[in-house]
């Protein structure tokens, strides 16, 4: 199933190809200091694919903090945060903010919380390689 979404102004658009039907989508409200302030709620599926289309790369703020292993893509025009990426052993992984998805029925979301404070970097990266989207392409400059 193709899930689509974008930031509020449309500068960062997502095509998220969910393997199978998407009626059980985990939605994790992250407890990190950034996500608490932004209301970030994330999903991923290791067998899914993500295509990110950025119209104007100059209007994307790539924000890192803490362990600096994750990059938050913040639209600097509208302020939405559609995705986070993590580069691990030269491979790009990502999670998607369920709040920017536009063709998802709210009843499909399996809401929960996630708090990874205190997790060491090695465990954190290992978890991402297991759970995050492993097929990620980012196209800049419009389509
Ligand atoms: Zn935007």
mmCIF file of N, CA and C and ligand atoms in Angstrom:
data_model
loop_
_atom_site.group_PDB
_atom_site.id
_atom_site.type_symbol
_atom_site.label_atom_id
_atom_site.label_comp_id
_atom_site.label_asym_id
_atom_site.label_seq_id
_atom_site.Cartn_x
_atom_site.Cartn_y
_atom_site.Cartn_z
ATOM 1 N N UNK A 1 0.841 -1.182 0.000
ATOM 2 C CA UNK A 1 0.000 0.000 0.000
ATOM 3 C C UNK A 1 0.884 1.242 0.000
ATOM 4 N N UNK A 2 0.459 2.243 -0.774
ATOM 5 C CA UNK A 2 1.231 3.483 -0.847
ATOM 6 C C UNK A 2 0.640 4.505 0.127
ATOM 7 N N UNK A 3 1.450 4.889 1.108
ATOM 8 C CA UNK A 3 1.063 5.947 2.038
ATOM 9 C C UNK A 3 1.763 7.220 1.575
ATOM 10 N N UNK A 4 1.016 8.308 1.547
ATOM 11 C CA UNK A 4 1.622 9.555 1.100
ATOM 12 C C UNK A 4 1.480 10.617 2.179
ATOM 13 N N UNK A 5 2.423 11.534 2.144
ATOM 14 C CA UNK A 5 2.371 12.618 3.113
ATOM 15 C C UNK A 5 3.308 13.728 2.709
ATOM 16 N N UNK A 6 3.191 14.848 3.395
ATOM 17 C CA UNK A 6 4.104 15.954 3.138
ATOM 18 C C UNK A 6 4.075 16.910 4.317
ATOM 19 N N UNK A 7 5.085 17.770 4.348
ATOM 20 C CA UNK A 7 5.059 18.825 5.349
ATOM 21 C C UNK A 7 3.923 19.785 5.002
ATOM 22 N N UNK A 8 3.637 20.743 5.857
ATOM 23 C CA UNK A 8 2.436 21.562 5.638
ATOM 24 C C UNK A 8 2.492 22.337 4.337
ATOM 25 N N UNK A 9 3.651 22.841 3.965
ATOM 26 C CA UNK A 9 3.748 23.661 2.744
ATOM 27 C C UNK A 9 4.053 22.822 1.511
ATOM 28 N N UNK A 10 4.374 21.549 1.694
ATOM 29 C CA UNK A 10 4.615 20.657 0.557
ATOM 30 C C UNK A 10 6.054 20.591 0.093
ATOM 31 N N UNK A 11 6.950 21.287 0.766
ATOM 32 C CA UNK A 11 8.354 21.267 0.335
ATOM 33 C C UNK A 11 8.987 19.885 0.478
ATOM 34 N N UNK A 12 8.578 19.156 1.519
ATOM 35 C CA UNK A 12 9.107 17.809 1.752
ATOM 36 C C UNK A 12 7.946 16.828 1.596
ATOM 37 N N UNK A 13 7.974 16.034 0.533
ATOM 38 C CA UNK A 13 6.877 15.097 0.266
ATOM 39 C C UNK A 13 7.396 13.664 0.403
ATOM 40 N N UNK A 14 6.520 12.793 0.889
ATOM 41 C CA UNK A 14 6.903 11.405 1.134
ATOM 42 C C UNK A 14 6.018 10.444 0.353
ATOM 43 N N UNK A 15 6.646 9.422 -0.218
ATOM 44 C CA UNK A 15 5.920 8.262 -0.723
ATOM 45 C C UNK A 15 6.441 7.069 0.054
ATOM 46 N N UNK A 16 5.557 6.479 0.833
ATOM 47 C CA UNK A 16 5.951 5.445 1.780
ATOM 48 C C UNK A 16 5.235 4.168 1.351
ATOM 49 N N UNK A 17 5.991 3.253 0.780
ATOM 50 C CA UNK A 17 5.405 2.025 0.251
ATOM 51 C C UNK A 17 5.421 0.981 1.355
ATOM 52 N N UNK A 18 4.255 0.782 1.943
ATOM 53 C CA UNK A 18 4.112 -0.143 3.072
ATOM 54 C C UNK A 18 3.927 -1.545 2.520
ATOM 55 N N UNK A 19 4.685 -2.482 3.029
ATOM 56 C CA UNK A 19 4.597 -3.859 2.586
ATOM 57 C C UNK A 19 3.294 -4.472 3.131
ATOM 58 N N UNK A 20 2.379 -4.827 2.242
ATOM 59 C CA UNK A 20 1.106 -5.392 2.679
ATOM 60 C C UNK A 20 0.099 -4.303 2.987
ATOM 61 N N UNK A 21 -1.028 -4.673 3.618
ATOM 62 C CA UNK A 21 -1.992 -3.625 3.922
ATOM 63 C C UNK A 21 -1.574 -2.932 5.216
ATOM 64 N N UNK A 22 -1.925 -1.669 5.293
ATOM 65 C CA UNK A 22 -1.366 -0.805 6.335
ATOM 66 C C UNK A 22 -2.386 -0.535 7.424
ATOM 67 N N UNK A 23 -3.124 -1.568 7.822
ATOM 68 C CA UNK A 23 -4.165 -1.343 8.816
ATOM 69 C C UNK A 23 -3.651 -1.536 10.246
ATOM 70 N N UNK A 24 -2.357 -1.849 10.366
ATOM 71 C CA UNK A 24 -1.736 -1.982 11.696
ATOM 72 C C UNK A 24 -0.433 -1.211 11.655
ATOM 73 N N UNK A 25 -0.507 0.080 11.887
ATOM 74 C CA UNK A 25 0.685 0.911 11.774
ATOM 75 C C UNK A 25 1.146 1.324 13.179
ATOM 76 N N UNK A 26 2.321 0.855 13.592
ATOM 77 C CA UNK A 26 2.799 1.310 14.898
ATOM 78 C C UNK A 26 3.069 2.814 14.859
ATOM 79 N N UNK A 27 2.699 3.502 15.914
ATOM 80 C CA UNK A 27 2.875 4.954 15.981
ATOM 81 C C UNK A 27 3.440 5.273 17.361
ATOM 82 N N UNK A 28 4.723 5.566 17.378
ATOM 83 C CA UNK A 28 5.419 5.701 18.657
ATOM 84 C C UNK A 28 5.654 7.176 18.986
ATOM 85 N N UNK A 29 5.020 7.641 20.034
ATOM 86 C CA UNK A 29 5.272 8.997 20.518
ATOM 87 C C UNK A 29 6.615 8.975 21.225
ATOM 88 N N UNK A 30 7.589 9.638 20.635
ATOM 89 C CA UNK A 30 8.950 9.566 21.160
ATOM 90 C C UNK A 30 9.102 10.501 22.362
ATOM 91 N N UNK A 31 9.820 10.010 23.358
ATOM 92 C CA UNK A 31 10.003 10.784 24.582
ATOM 93 C C UNK A 31 11.295 11.575 24.628
ATOM 94 N N UNK A 32 12.008 11.674 23.487
ATOM 95 C CA UNK A 32 13.249 12.457 23.519
ATOM 96 C C UNK A 32 12.908 13.942 23.610
ATOM 97 N N UNK A 33 13.892 14.735 23.979
ATOM 98 C CA UNK A 33 13.624 16.147 24.260
ATOM 99 C C UNK A 33 13.142 16.890 23.011
ATOM 100 N N UNK A 34 13.639 16.516 21.837
ATOM 101 C CA UNK A 34 13.201 17.169 20.600
ATOM 102 C C UNK A 34 11.753 16.789 20.285
ATOM 103 N N UNK A 35 11.448 15.490 20.351
ATOM 104 C CA UNK A 35 10.110 15.030 19.952
ATOM 105 C C UNK A 35 9.034 15.474 20.930
ATOM 106 N N UNK A 36 9.388 15.612 22.193
ATOM 107 C CA UNK A 36 8.406 16.128 23.139
ATOM 108 C C UNK A 36 7.992 17.539 22.726
ATOM 109 N N UNK A 37 8.961 18.345 22.316
ATOM 110 C CA UNK A 37 8.636 19.729 21.938
ATOM 111 C C UNK A 37 7.876 19.802 20.612
ATOM 112 N N UNK A 38 8.137 18.827 19.721
ATOM 113 C CA UNK A 38 7.490 18.864 18.409
ATOM 114 C C UNK A 38 6.270 17.955 18.296
ATOM 115 N N UNK A 39 6.016 17.142 19.313
ATOM 116 C CA UNK A 39 4.923 16.176 19.212
ATOM 117 C C UNK A 39 5.215 15.096 18.188
ATOM 118 N N UNK A 40 6.477 14.679 18.085
ATOM 119 C CA UNK A 40 6.854 13.690 17.078
ATOM 120 C C UNK A 40 6.311 12.307 17.385
ATOM 121 N N UNK A 41 5.621 11.714 16.410
ATOM 122 C CA UNK A 41 5.081 10.354 16.526
ATOM 123 C C UNK A 41 5.544 9.599 15.283
ATOM 124 N N UNK A 42 6.297 8.524 15.483
ATOM 125 C CA UNK A 42 7.060 7.932 14.384
ATOM 126 C C UNK A 42 6.603 6.538 14.039
ATOM 127 N N UNK A 43 6.756 6.211 12.777
ATOM 128 C CA UNK A 43 6.504 4.844 12.362
ATOM 129 C C UNK A 43 7.590 4.389 11.409
ATOM 130 N N UNK A 44 7.744 3.077 11.313
ATOM 131 C CA UNK A 44 8.672 2.484 10.365
ATOM 132 C C UNK A 44 8.254 1.052 10.168
ATOM 133 N N UNK A 45 8.812 0.474 9.133
ATOM 134 C CA UNK A 45 8.534 -0.906 8.809
ATOM 135 C C UNK A 45 9.759 -1.360 8.033
ATOM 136 N N UNK A 46 10.512 -2.307 8.544
ATOM 137 C CA UNK A 46 11.802 -2.630 7.920
ATOM 138 C C UNK A 46 11.683 -3.151 6.493
ATOM 139 N N UNK A 47 10.485 -3.605 6.090
ATOM 140 C CA UNK A 47 10.346 -4.110 4.724
ATOM 141 C C UNK A 47 9.672 -3.088 3.807
ATOM 142 N N UNK A 48 9.496 -1.871 4.292
ATOM 143 C CA UNK A 48 8.862 -0.844 3.468
ATOM 144 C C UNK A 48 9.919 -0.031 2.733
ATOM 145 N N UNK A 49 9.441 0.842 1.836
ATOM 146 C CA UNK A 49 10.338 1.711 1.063
ATOM 147 C C UNK A 49 9.890 3.143 1.238
ATOM 148 N N UNK A 50 10.854 4.044 1.226
ATOM 149 C CA UNK A 50 10.530 5.447 1.386
ATOM 150 C C UNK A 50 11.210 6.268 0.304
ATOM 151 N N UNK A 51 10.390 7.074 -0.395
ATOM 152 C CA UNK A 51 10.926 8.026 -1.354
ATOM 153 C C UNK A 51 10.593 9.424 -0.845
ATOM 154 N N UNK A 52 11.632 10.225 -0.693
ATOM 155 C CA UNK A 52 11.478 11.582 -0.183
ATOM 156 C C UNK A 52 11.767 12.541 -1.333
ATOM 157 N N UNK A 53 10.813 13.431 -1.617
ATOM 158 C CA UNK A 53 11.013 14.419 -2.680
ATOM 159 C C UNK A 53 11.074 15.808 -2.048
ATOM 160 N N UNK A 54 12.234 16.424 -2.151
ATOM 161 C CA UNK A 54 12.437 17.761 -1.584
ATOM 162 C C UNK A 54 12.480 18.763 -2.723
ATOM 163 N N UNK A 55 11.567 19.729 -2.677
ATOM 164 C CA UNK A 55 11.541 20.726 -3.760
ATOM 165 C C UNK A 55 12.687 21.717 -3.634
ATOM 166 N N UNK A 56 12.830 22.305 -2.443
ATOM 167 C CA UNK A 56 13.862 23.314 -2.249
ATOM 168 C C UNK A 56 14.712 22.924 -1.039
ATOM 169 N N UNK A 57 15.887 22.351 -1.319
ATOM 170 C CA UNK A 57 16.745 21.838 -0.247
ATOM 171 C C UNK A 57 17.226 22.952 0.673
ATOM 172 N N UNK A 58 17.247 24.196 0.159
ATOM 173 C CA UNK A 58 17.683 25.321 0.995
ATOM 174 C C UNK A 58 16.675 25.582 2.107
ATOM 175 N N UNK A 59 15.453 25.065 1.939
ATOM 176 C CA UNK A 59 14.413 25.254 2.949
ATOM 177 C C UNK A 59 14.218 24.011 3.814
ATOM 178 N N UNK A 60 15.269 23.199 3.933
ATOM 179 C CA UNK A 60 15.224 22.053 4.830
ATOM 180 C C UNK A 60 16.353 22.200 5.840
ATOM 181 N N UNK A 61 15.983 22.254 7.106
ATOM 182 C CA UNK A 61 16.975 22.306 8.169
ATOM 183 C C UNK A 61 17.222 20.888 8.646
ATOM 184 N N UNK A 62 18.462 20.455 8.574
ATOM 185 C CA UNK A 62 18.811 19.108 9.056
ATOM 186 C C UNK A 62 19.361 19.259 10.466
ATOM 187 N N UNK A 63 18.549 18.844 11.432
ATOM 188 C CA UNK A 63 18.857 19.125 12.828
ATOM 189 C C UNK A 63 19.374 17.880 13.525
ATOM 190 N N UNK A 64 20.494 18.011 14.203
ATOM 191 C CA UNK A 64 21.057 16.898 14.980
ATOM 192 C C UNK A 64 21.336 17.390 16.392
ATOM 193 N N UNK A 65 21.274 16.458 17.341
ATOM 194 C CA UNK A 65 21.603 16.817 18.724
ATOM 195 C C UNK A 65 22.000 15.538 19.447
ATOM 196 N N UNK A 66 22.377 15.676 20.693
ATOM 197 C CA UNK A 66 22.652 14.507 21.535
ATOM 198 C C UNK A 66 23.749 13.642 20.940
ATOM 199 N N UNK A 67 23.429 12.388 20.625
ATOM 200 C CA UNK A 67 24.436 11.466 20.104
ATOM 201 C C UNK A 67 24.796 11.778 18.650
ATOM 202 N N UNK A 68 24.071 12.683 18.015
ATOM 203 C CA UNK A 68 24.317 13.126 16.639
ATOM 204 C C UNK A 68 24.242 11.965 15.645
ATOM 205 N N UNK A 69 23.479 10.940 15.953
ATOM 206 C CA UNK A 69 23.370 9.808 15.036
ATOM 207 C C UNK A 69 22.078 9.857 14.232
ATOM 208 N N UNK A 70 21.193 10.797 14.575
ATOM 209 C CA UNK A 70 19.933 10.923 13.847
ATOM 210 C C UNK A 70 19.810 12.344 13.320
ATOM 211 N N UNK A 71 19.270 12.449 12.096
ATOM 212 C CA UNK A 71 19.093 13.756 11.471
ATOM 213 C C UNK A 71 17.607 14.023 11.282
ATOM 214 N N UNK A 72 17.109 15.049 11.936
ATOM 215 C CA UNK A 72 15.704 15.447 11.821
ATOM 216 C C UNK A 72 15.575 16.406 10.642
ATOM 217 N N UNK A 73 14.689 16.087 9.711
ATOM 218 C CA UNK A 73 14.446 16.949 8.554
ATOM 219 C C UNK A 73 13.309 17.910 8.911
ATOM 220 N N UNK A 74 13.675 19.146 9.164
ATOM 221 C CA UNK A 74 12.698 20.156 9.552
ATOM 222 C C UNK A 74 12.484 21.092 8.372
ATOM 223 N N UNK A 75 11.232 21.241 7.941
ATOM 224 C CA UNK A 75 10.976 22.206 6.880
ATOM 225 C C UNK A 75 11.121 23.603 7.479
ATOM 226 N N UNK A 76 12.035 24.391 6.925
ATOM 227 C CA UNK A 76 12.257 25.698 7.535
ATOM 228 C C UNK A 76 11.231 26.714 7.059
ATOM 229 N N UNK A 77 10.372 26.335 6.112
ATOM 230 C CA UNK A 77 9.286 27.231 5.727
ATOM 231 C C UNK A 77 8.052 27.032 6.619
ATOM 232 N N UNK A 78 7.660 25.763 6.863
ATOM 233 C CA UNK A 78 6.417 25.552 7.625
ATOM 234 C C UNK A 78 6.647 24.915 8.991
ATOM 235 N N UNK A 79 7.850 24.420 9.257
ATOM 236 C CA UNK A 79 8.171 23.927 10.589
ATOM 237 C C UNK A 79 7.834 22.470 10.861
ATOM 238 N N UNK A 80 7.227 21.779 9.887
ATOM 239 C CA UNK A 80 6.898 20.362 10.098
ATOM 240 C C UNK A 80 8.176 19.513 10.037
ATOM 241 N N UNK A 81 8.115 18.340 10.662
ATOM 242 C CA UNK A 81 9.268 17.439 10.722
ATOM 243 C C UNK A 81 8.834 16.082 10.165
ATOM 244 N N UNK A 82 8.867 15.903 8.842
ATOM 245 C CA UNK A 82 8.280 14.682 8.258
ATOM 246 C C UNK A 82 9.100 13.413 8.463
ATOM 247 N N UNK A 83 10.422 13.527 8.637
ATOM 248 C CA UNK A 83 11.212 12.298 8.760
ATOM 249 C C UNK A 83 12.488 12.523 9.536
ATOM 250 N N UNK A 84 13.038 11.389 9.965
ATOM 251 C CA UNK A 84 14.347 11.349 10.602
ATOM 252 C C UNK A 84 15.152 10.288 9.874
ATOM 253 N N UNK A 85 16.417 10.588 9.628
ATOM 254 C CA UNK A 85 17.278 9.574 9.030
ATOM 255 C C UNK A 85 18.437 9.261 9.969
ATOM 256 N N UNK A 86 19.038 8.098 9.733
ATOM 257 C CA UNK A 86 20.234 7.707 10.471
ATOM 258 C C UNK A 86 21.116 6.933 9.511
ATOM 259 N N UNK A 87 22.371 7.387 9.376
ATOM 260 C CA UNK A 87 23.289 6.682 8.487
ATOM 261 C C UNK A 87 24.133 5.737 9.329
ATOM 262 N N UNK A 88 24.003 4.438 9.045
ATOM 263 C CA UNK A 88 24.686 3.426 9.840
ATOM 264 C C UNK A 88 25.473 2.536 8.884
ATOM 265 N N UNK A 89 26.795 2.494 9.071
ATOM 266 C CA UNK A 89 27.677 1.719 8.191
ATOM 267 C C UNK A 89 27.385 2.055 6.728
ATOM 268 N N UNK A 90 27.286 3.373 6.448
ATOM 269 C CA UNK A 90 27.084 3.867 5.084
ATOM 270 C C UNK A 90 25.731 3.513 4.477
ATOM 271 N N UNK A 91 24.799 3.082 5.312
ATOM 272 C CA UNK A 91 23.460 2.778 4.805
ATOM 273 C C UNK A 91 22.474 3.725 5.470
ATOM 274 N N UNK A 92 21.550 4.255 4.667
ATOM 275 C CA UNK A 92 20.613 5.243 5.192
ATOM 276 C C UNK A 92 19.307 4.577 5.626
ATOM 277 N N UNK A 93 18.928 4.834 6.871
ATOM 278 C CA UNK A 93 17.671 4.351 7.445
ATOM 279 C C UNK A 93 16.799 5.560 7.770
ATOM 280 N N UNK A 94 15.486 5.320 7.906
ATOM 281 C CA UNK A 94 14.601 6.443 8.211
ATOM 282 C C UNK A 94 13.382 5.981 8.992
ATOM 283 N N UNK A 95 12.761 6.931 9.672
ATOM 284 C CA UNK A 95 11.411 6.763 10.228
ATOM 285 C C UNK A 95 10.585 7.960 9.776
ATOM 286 N N UNK A 96 9.267 7.746 9.740
ATOM 287 C CA UNK A 96 8.345 8.734 9.202
ATOM 288 C C UNK A 96 7.429 9.224 10.324
ATOM 289 N N UNK A 97 7.132 10.500 10.302
ATOM 290 C CA UNK A 97 6.219 11.104 11.267
ATOM 291 C C UNK A 97 4.782 10.818 10.822
ATOM 292 N N UNK A 98 4.038 10.065 11.618
ATOM 293 C CA UNK A 98 2.668 9.712 11.204
ATOM 294 C C UNK A 98 1.789 10.959 11.055
ATOM 295 N N UNK A 99 2.165 12.040 11.697
ATOM 296 C CA UNK A 99 1.345 13.262 11.621
ATOM 297 C C UNK A 99 1.348 13.907 10.239
ATOM 298 N N UNK A 100 2.327 13.573 9.393
ATOM 299 C CA UNK A 100 2.344 14.173 8.051
ATOM 300 C C UNK A 100 1.711 13.253 7.007
ATOM 301 N N UNK A 101 1.345 12.023 7.400
ATOM 302 C CA UNK A 101 0.708 11.124 6.433
ATOM 303 C C UNK A 101 -0.727 11.572 6.206
ATOM 304 N N UNK A 102 -1.164 11.536 4.943
ATOM 305 C CA UNK A 102 -2.459 12.137 4.606
ATOM 306 C C UNK A 102 -3.518 11.143 4.157
ATOM 307 N N UNK A 103 -3.151 9.899 3.927
ATOM 308 C CA UNK A 103 -4.167 8.931 3.512
ATOM 309 C C UNK A 103 -4.220 7.741 4.469
ATOM 310 N N UNK A 104 -3.970 8.036 5.740
ATOM 311 C CA UNK A 104 -3.999 7.004 6.766
ATOM 312 C C UNK A 104 -5.229 7.215 7.641
ATOM 313 N N UNK A 105 -6.028 6.179 7.775
ATOM 314 C CA UNK A 105 -7.180 6.252 8.667
ATOM 315 C C UNK A 105 -6.665 6.205 10.114
ATOM 316 N N UNK A 106 -7.108 7.123 10.959
ATOM 317 C CA UNK A 106 -6.600 7.125 12.343
ATOM 318 C C UNK A 106 -6.778 5.789 13.062
ATOM 319 N N UNK A 107 -7.776 4.999 12.650
ATOM 320 C CA UNK A 107 -8.008 3.718 13.325
ATOM 321 C C UNK A 107 -6.908 2.697 12.993
ATOM 322 N N UNK A 108 -6.078 2.976 11.975
ATOM 323 C CA UNK A 108 -4.991 2.050 11.633
ATOM 324 C C UNK A 108 -3.789 2.216 12.573
ATOM 325 N N UNK A 109 -3.735 3.341 13.271
ATOM 326 C CA UNK A 109 -2.552 3.640 14.074
ATOM 327 C C UNK A 109 -2.611 2.898 15.402
ATOM 328 N N UNK A 110 -1.536 2.218 15.726
ATOM 329 C CA UNK A 110 -1.402 1.531 17.016
ATOM 330 C C UNK A 110 -0.502 2.397 17.876
ATOM 331 N N UNK A 111 -1.138 3.274 18.643
ATOM 332 C CA UNK A 111 -0.357 4.282 19.351
ATOM 333 C C UNK A 111 0.314 3.723 20.599
ATOM 334 N N UNK A 112 1.528 4.168 20.793
ATOM 335 C CA UNK A 112 2.266 3.787 21.989
ATOM 336 C C UNK A 112 3.305 4.844 22.256
ATOM 337 N N UNK A 113 4.149 4.590 23.211
ATOM 338 C CA UNK A 113 5.209 5.544 23.499
ATOM 339 C C UNK A 113 6.546 4.842 23.377
ATOM 340 N N UNK A 114 7.568 5.636 23.197
ATOM 341 C CA UNK A 114 8.925 5.099 23.136
ATOM 342 C C UNK A 114 9.822 6.054 23.889
ATOM 343 N N UNK A 115 10.646 5.500 24.735
ATOM 344 C CA UNK A 115 11.597 6.336 25.453
ATOM 345 C C UNK A 115 12.935 5.621 25.455
ATOM 346 N N UNK A 116 13.872 6.195 24.721
ATOM 347 C CA UNK A 116 15.164 5.532 24.576
ATOM 348 C C UNK A 116 16.259 6.241 25.364
ATOM 349 N N UNK A 117 15.862 7.085 26.316
ATOM 350 C CA UNK A 117 16.860 7.717 27.176
ATOM 351 C C UNK A 117 17.658 6.625 27.877
ATOM 352 N N UNK A 118 18.962 6.794 27.915
ATOM 353 C CA UNK A 118 19.795 5.840 28.626
ATOM 354 C C UNK A 118 20.288 4.679 27.783
ATOM 355 N N UNK A 119 19.716 4.542 26.580
ATOM 356 C CA UNK A 119 20.184 3.477 25.692
ATOM 357 C C UNK A 119 21.561 3.863 25.145
ATOM 358 N N UNK A 120 22.508 2.920 25.117
ATOM 359 C CA UNK A 120 23.818 3.306 24.597
ATOM 360 C C UNK A 120 23.793 3.357 23.063
ATOM 361 N N UNK A 121 24.800 4.023 22.508
ATOM 362 C CA UNK A 121 24.780 4.298 21.062
ATOM 363 C C UNK A 121 24.777 3.009 20.254
ATOM 364 N N UNK A 122 25.551 2.027 20.707
ATOM 365 C CA UNK A 122 25.634 0.771 19.959
ATOM 366 C C UNK A 122 24.269 0.074 19.898
ATOM 367 N N UNK A 123 23.572 0.017 21.026
ATOM 368 C CA UNK A 123 22.239 -0.606 21.052
ATOM 369 C C UNK A 123 21.270 0.196 20.203
ATOM 370 N N UNK A 124 21.418 1.513 20.246
ATOM 371 C CA UNK A 124 20.523 2.390 19.497
ATOM 372 C C UNK A 124 20.659 2.139 17.992
ATOM 373 N N UNK A 125 21.901 2.068 17.525
ATOM 374 C CA UNK A 125 22.106 1.855 16.084
ATOM 375 C C UNK A 125 21.647 0.450 15.675
ATOM 376 N N UNK A 126 21.890 -0.533 16.535
ATOM 377 C CA UNK A 126 21.460 -1.904 16.227
ATOM 378 C C UNK A 126 19.943 -1.968 16.131
ATOM 379 N N UNK A 127 19.263 -1.273 17.011
ATOM 380 C CA UNK A 127 17.798 -1.256 16.976
ATOM 381 C C UNK A 127 17.308 -0.622 15.686
ATOM 382 N N UNK A 128 17.958 0.483 15.282
ATOM 383 C CA UNK A 128 17.516 1.138 14.038
ATOM 384 C C UNK A 128 17.703 0.223 12.832
ATOM 385 N N UNK A 129 18.815 -0.516 12.782
ATOM 386 C CA UNK A 129 19.029 -1.375 11.608
ATOM 387 C C UNK A 129 17.984 -2.481 11.557
ATOM 388 N N UNK A 130 17.427 -2.853 12.705
ATOM 389 C CA UNK A 130 16.372 -3.881 12.727
ATOM 390 C C UNK A 130 15.002 -3.326 12.372
ATOM 391 N N UNK A 131 14.707 -2.118 12.862
ATOM 392 C CA UNK A 131 13.317 -1.635 12.830
ATOM 393 C C UNK A 131 13.044 -0.515 11.836
ATOM 394 N N UNK A 132 14.046 0.269 11.498
ATOM 395 C CA UNK A 132 13.792 1.436 10.655
ATOM 396 C C UNK A 132 13.649 1.021 9.191
ATOM 397 N N UNK A 133 13.111 1.935 8.394
ATOM 398 C CA UNK A 133 12.969 1.722 6.956
ATOM 399 C C UNK A 133 14.380 1.652 6.357
ATOM 400 N N UNK A 134 14.658 0.575 5.627
ATOM 401 C CA UNK A 134 16.018 0.353 5.161
ATOM 402 C C UNK A 134 16.197 0.684 3.680
ATOM 403 N N UNK A 135 15.100 1.026 3.012
ATOM 404 C CA UNK A 135 15.177 1.375 1.586
ATOM 405 C C UNK A 135 14.702 2.820 1.446
ATOM 406 N N UNK A 136 15.662 3.733 1.474
ATOM 407 C CA UNK A 136 15.336 5.152 1.534
ATOM 408 C C UNK A 136 16.037 5.870 0.377
ATOM 409 N N UNK A 137 15.239 6.648 -0.363
ATOM 410 C CA UNK A 137 15.829 7.480 -1.404
ATOM 411 C C UNK A 137 15.371 8.915 -1.207
ATOM 412 N N UNK A 138 16.300 9.834 -1.331
ATOM 413 C CA UNK A 138 15.971 11.240 -1.182
ATOM 414 C C UNK A 138 16.304 11.953 -2.481
ATOM 415 N N UNK A 139 15.287 12.564 -3.097
ATOM 416 C CA UNK A 139 15.475 13.293 -4.354
ATOM 417 C C UNK A 139 15.299 14.781 -4.080
ATOM 418 N N UNK A 140 16.269 15.560 -4.473
ATOM 419 C CA UNK A 140 16.194 17.002 -4.231
ATOM 420 C C UNK A 140 16.018 17.754 -5.545
ATOM 421 N N UNK A 141 15.340 18.892 -5.437
ATOM 422 C CA UNK A 141 15.246 19.768 -6.599
ATOM 423 C C UNK A 141 13.951 19.619 -7.375
ATOM 424 N N UNK A 142 12.971 18.946 -6.778
ATOM 425 C CA UNK A 142 11.668 18.812 -7.442
ATOM 426 C C UNK A 142 11.646 17.679 -8.433
ATOM 427 N N UNK A 143 10.450 17.343 -8.892
ATOM 428 C CA UNK A 143 10.337 16.194 -9.796
ATOM 429 C C UNK A 143 9.814 16.657 -11.153
HETATM 430 ZN ZN1 LIG B 1 7.038 22.772 4.659
#
